[in-house]
PDB file of C-alpha atoms and ligand atoms in Angstrom:
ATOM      1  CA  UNK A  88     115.772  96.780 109.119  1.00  0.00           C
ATOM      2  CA  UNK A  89     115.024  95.094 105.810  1.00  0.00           C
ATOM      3  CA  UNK A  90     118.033  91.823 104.936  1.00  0.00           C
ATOM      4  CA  UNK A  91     116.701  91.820 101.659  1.00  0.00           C
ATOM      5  CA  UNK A  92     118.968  93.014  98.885  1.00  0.00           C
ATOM      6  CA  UNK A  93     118.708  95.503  96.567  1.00  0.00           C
ATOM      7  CA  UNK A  94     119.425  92.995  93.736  1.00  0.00           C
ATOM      8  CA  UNK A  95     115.976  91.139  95.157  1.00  0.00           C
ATOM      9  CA  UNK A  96     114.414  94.316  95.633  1.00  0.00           C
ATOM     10  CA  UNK A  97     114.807  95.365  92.225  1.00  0.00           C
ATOM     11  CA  UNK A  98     113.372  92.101  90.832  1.00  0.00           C
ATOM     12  CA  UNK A  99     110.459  92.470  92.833  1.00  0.00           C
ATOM     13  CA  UNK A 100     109.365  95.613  91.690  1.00  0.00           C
ATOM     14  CA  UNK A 101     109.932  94.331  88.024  1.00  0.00           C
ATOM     15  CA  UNK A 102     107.539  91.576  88.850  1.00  0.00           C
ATOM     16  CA  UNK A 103     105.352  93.632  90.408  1.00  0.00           C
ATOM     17  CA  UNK A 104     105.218  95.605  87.273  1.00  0.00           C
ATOM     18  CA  UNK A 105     106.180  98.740  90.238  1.00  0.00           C
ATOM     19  CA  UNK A 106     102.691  98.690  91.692  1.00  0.00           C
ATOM     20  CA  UNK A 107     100.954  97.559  94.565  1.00  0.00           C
ATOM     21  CA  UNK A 108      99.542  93.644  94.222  1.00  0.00           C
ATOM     22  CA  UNK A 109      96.664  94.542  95.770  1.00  0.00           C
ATOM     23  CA  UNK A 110      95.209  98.286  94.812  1.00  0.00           C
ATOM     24  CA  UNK A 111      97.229  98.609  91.873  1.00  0.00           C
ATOM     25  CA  UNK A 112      98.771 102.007  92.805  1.00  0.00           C
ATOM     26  CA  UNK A 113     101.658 102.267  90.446  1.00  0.00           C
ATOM     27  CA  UNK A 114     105.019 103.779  92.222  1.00  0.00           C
ATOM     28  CA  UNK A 115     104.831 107.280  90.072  1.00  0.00           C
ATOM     29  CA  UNK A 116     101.520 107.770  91.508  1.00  0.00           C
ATOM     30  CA  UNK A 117     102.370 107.422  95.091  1.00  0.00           C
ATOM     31  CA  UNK A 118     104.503 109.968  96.869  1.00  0.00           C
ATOM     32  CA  UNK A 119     106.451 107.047  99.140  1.00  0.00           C
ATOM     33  CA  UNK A 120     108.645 104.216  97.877  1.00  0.00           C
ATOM     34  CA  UNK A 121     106.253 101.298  97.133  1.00  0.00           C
ATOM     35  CA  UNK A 122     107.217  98.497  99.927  1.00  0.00           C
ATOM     36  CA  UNK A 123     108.512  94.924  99.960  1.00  0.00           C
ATOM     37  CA  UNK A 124     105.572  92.915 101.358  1.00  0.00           C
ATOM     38  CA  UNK A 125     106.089  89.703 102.685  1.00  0.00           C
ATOM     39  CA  UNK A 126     103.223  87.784 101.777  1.00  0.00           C
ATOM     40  CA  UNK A 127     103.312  85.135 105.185  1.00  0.00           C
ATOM     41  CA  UNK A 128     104.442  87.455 107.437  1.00  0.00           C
ATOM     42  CA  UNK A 129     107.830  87.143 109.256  1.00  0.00           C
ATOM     43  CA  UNK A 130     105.709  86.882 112.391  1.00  0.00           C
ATOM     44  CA  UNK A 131     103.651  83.685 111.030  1.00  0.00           C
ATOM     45  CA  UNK A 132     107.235  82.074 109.771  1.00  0.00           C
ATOM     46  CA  UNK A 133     107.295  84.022 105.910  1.00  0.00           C
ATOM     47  CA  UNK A 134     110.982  83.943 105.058  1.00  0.00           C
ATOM     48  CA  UNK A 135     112.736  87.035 103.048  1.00  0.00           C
ATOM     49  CA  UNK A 136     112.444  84.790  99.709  1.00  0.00           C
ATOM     50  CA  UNK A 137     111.710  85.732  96.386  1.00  0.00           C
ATOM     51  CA  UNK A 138     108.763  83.503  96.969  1.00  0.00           C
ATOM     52  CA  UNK A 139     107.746  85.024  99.891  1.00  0.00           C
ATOM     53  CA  UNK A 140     108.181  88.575  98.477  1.00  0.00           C
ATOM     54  CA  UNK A 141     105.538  90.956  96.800  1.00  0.00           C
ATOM     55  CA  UNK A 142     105.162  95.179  96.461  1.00  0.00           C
ATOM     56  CA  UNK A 143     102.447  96.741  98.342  1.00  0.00           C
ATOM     57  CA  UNK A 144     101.627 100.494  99.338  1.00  0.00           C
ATOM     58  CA  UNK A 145     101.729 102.077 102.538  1.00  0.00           C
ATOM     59  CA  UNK A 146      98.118 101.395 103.041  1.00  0.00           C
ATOM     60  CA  UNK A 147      97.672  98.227 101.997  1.00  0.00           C
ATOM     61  CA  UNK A 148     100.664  96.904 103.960  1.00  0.00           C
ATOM     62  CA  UNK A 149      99.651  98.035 106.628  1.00  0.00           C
ATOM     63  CA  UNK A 150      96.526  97.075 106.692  1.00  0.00           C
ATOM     64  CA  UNK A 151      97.403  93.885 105.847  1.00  0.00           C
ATOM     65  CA  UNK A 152     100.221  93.606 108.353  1.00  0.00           C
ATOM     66  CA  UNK A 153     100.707  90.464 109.941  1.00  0.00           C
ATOM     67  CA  UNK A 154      97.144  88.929 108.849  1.00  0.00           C
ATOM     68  CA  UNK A 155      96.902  86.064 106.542  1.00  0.00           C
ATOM     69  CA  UNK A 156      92.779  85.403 106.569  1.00  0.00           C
ATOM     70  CA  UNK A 157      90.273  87.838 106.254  1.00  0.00           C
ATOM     71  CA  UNK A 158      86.583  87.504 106.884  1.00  0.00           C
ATOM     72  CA  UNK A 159      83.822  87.799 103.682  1.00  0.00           C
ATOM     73  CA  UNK A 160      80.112  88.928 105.202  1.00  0.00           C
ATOM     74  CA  UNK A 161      78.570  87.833 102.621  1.00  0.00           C
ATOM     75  CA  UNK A 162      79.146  83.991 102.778  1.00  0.00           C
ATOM     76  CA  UNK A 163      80.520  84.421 106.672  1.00  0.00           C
ATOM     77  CA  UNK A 164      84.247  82.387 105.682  1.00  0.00           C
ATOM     78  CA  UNK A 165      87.328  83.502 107.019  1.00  0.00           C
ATOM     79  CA  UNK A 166      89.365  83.117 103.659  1.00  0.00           C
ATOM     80  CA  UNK A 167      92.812  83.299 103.190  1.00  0.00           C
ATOM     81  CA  UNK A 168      93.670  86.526 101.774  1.00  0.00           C
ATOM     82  CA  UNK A 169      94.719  87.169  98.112  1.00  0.00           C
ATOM     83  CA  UNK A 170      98.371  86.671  97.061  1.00  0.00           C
ATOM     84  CA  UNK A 171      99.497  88.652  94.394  1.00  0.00           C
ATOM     85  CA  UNK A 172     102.444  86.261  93.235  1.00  0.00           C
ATOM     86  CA  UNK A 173     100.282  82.918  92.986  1.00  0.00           C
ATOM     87  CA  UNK A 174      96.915  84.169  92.269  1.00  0.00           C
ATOM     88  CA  UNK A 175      95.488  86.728  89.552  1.00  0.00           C
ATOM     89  CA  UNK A 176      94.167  89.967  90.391  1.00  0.00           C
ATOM     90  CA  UNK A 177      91.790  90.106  87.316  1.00  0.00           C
ATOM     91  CA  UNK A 178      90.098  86.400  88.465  1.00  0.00           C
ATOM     92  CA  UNK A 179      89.616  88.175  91.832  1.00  0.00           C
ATOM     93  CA  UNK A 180      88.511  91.863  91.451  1.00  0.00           C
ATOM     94  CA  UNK A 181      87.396  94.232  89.214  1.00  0.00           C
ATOM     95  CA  UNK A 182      86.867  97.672  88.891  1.00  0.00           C
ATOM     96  CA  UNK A 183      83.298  99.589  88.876  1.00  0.00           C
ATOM     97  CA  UNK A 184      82.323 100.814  85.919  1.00  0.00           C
ATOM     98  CA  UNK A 185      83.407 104.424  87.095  1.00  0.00           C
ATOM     99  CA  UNK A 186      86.924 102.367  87.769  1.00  0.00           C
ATOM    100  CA  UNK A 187      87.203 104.557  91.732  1.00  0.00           C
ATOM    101  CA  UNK A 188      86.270 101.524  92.961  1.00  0.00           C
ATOM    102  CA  UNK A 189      87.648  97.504  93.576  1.00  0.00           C
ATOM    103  CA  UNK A 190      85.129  95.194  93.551  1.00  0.00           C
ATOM    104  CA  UNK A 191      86.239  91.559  95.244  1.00  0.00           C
ATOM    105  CA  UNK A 192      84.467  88.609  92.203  1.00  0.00           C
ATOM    106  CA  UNK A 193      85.399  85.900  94.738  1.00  0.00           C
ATOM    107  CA  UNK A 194      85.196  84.875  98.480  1.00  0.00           C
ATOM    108  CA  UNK A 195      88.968  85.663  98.754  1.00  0.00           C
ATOM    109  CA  UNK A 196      88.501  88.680  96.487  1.00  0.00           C
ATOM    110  CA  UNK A 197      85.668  90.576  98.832  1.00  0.00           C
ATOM    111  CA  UNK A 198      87.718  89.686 102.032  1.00  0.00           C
ATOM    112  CA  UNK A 199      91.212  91.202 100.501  1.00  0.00           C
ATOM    113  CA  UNK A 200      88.711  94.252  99.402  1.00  0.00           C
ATOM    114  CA  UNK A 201      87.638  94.573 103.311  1.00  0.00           C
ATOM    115  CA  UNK A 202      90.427  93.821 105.188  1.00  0.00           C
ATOM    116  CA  UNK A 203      93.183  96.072 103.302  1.00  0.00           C
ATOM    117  CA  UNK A 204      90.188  98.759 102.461  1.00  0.00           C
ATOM    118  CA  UNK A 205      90.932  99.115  99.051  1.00  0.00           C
ATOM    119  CA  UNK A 206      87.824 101.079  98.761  1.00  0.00           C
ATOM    120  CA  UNK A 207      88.441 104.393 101.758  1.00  0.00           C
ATOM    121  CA  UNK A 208      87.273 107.424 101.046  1.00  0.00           C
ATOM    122  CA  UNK A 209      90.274 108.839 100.311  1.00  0.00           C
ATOM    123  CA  UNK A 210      91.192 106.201  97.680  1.00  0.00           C
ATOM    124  CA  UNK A 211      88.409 106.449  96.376  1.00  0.00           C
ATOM    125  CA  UNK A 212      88.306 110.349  95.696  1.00  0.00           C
ATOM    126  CA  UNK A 213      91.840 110.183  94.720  1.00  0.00           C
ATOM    127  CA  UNK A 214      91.370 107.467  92.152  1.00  0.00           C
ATOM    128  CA  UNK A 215      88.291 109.546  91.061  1.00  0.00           C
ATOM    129  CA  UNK A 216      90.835 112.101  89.905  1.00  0.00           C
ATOM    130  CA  UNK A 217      93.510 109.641  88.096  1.00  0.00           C
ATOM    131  CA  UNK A 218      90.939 108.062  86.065  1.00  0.00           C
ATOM    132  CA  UNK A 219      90.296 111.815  84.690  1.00  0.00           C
ATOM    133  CA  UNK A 220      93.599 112.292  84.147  1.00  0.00           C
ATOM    134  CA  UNK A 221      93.825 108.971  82.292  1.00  0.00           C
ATOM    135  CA  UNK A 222      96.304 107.720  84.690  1.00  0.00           C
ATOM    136  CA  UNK A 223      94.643 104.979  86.081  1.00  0.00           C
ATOM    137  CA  UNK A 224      93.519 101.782  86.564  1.00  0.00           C
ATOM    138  CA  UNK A 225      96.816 100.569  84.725  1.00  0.00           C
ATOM    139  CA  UNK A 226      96.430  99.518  81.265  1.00  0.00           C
ATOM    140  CA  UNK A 227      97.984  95.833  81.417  1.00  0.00           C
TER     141      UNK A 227
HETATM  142 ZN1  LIG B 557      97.817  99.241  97.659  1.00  0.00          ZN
END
């Protein structure tokens, strides 16, 4: 069970902007409660901090879990894997041009992309229909 208090809980999502740091599912898209990440996991020493503390969905948290380096094929690096508190999402990914799709722009970018697959099947087709809808990728 979660120590961290709603008070913190509620400035995280305000940070977060109420979206996932990673696939940028915003909360009133997702039928489940957006989770508190922590971005070092408990497991590898991460406190409950503020600093320590991001949103993520479902999927990405868990496929993220307790891993802190993921592995880019195309240069062969195991590469720490994106933070969404320290670094910037826009300097590390980028949607295709249809916008169903994240594409990593840097080492740590493509390994985040592979190791939380922010690009399944069933992201993918669901995104497919939010960008019809205008409801995604977010705006800011
Ligand atoms: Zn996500």
């Amino acid at each position: 069970m979660s120590k961290i208090s709603r008070k913190l809980q509620g400035k995280i999502r305000r940070q977060a902007k109420n979206r996932c740091g990673y696939c940028l599912l915003p909360q009133n898209l997702n039928p489940t409660f957006l989770e508190i990440e922590h971005l070092q996991p408990v497991a590898g020493g991460g406190t409950e901090t503020e600093e320590n503390l991001w949103l993520a969905c479902r999927e990405c948290n868990s496929h993220k879990s307790a891993k802190i380096y993921g592995f880019d094929e195309k240069t062969g690096r195991r590469i720490r894997l994106y933070n969404p508190r320290r670094q910037n999402w826009n300097r590390h990914f980028k949607f295709s041009d249809d916008k169903t799709k994240i594409i990593g722009k840097t080492v740590c970018g493509r390994a985040t992309v592979e190791t939380l697959k922010l690009n399944s099947e069933i992201l993918v087709c669901v995104r497919r229909l939010w960008v019809e809808f205008d409801l995604f990728p977010p705006k800011d």
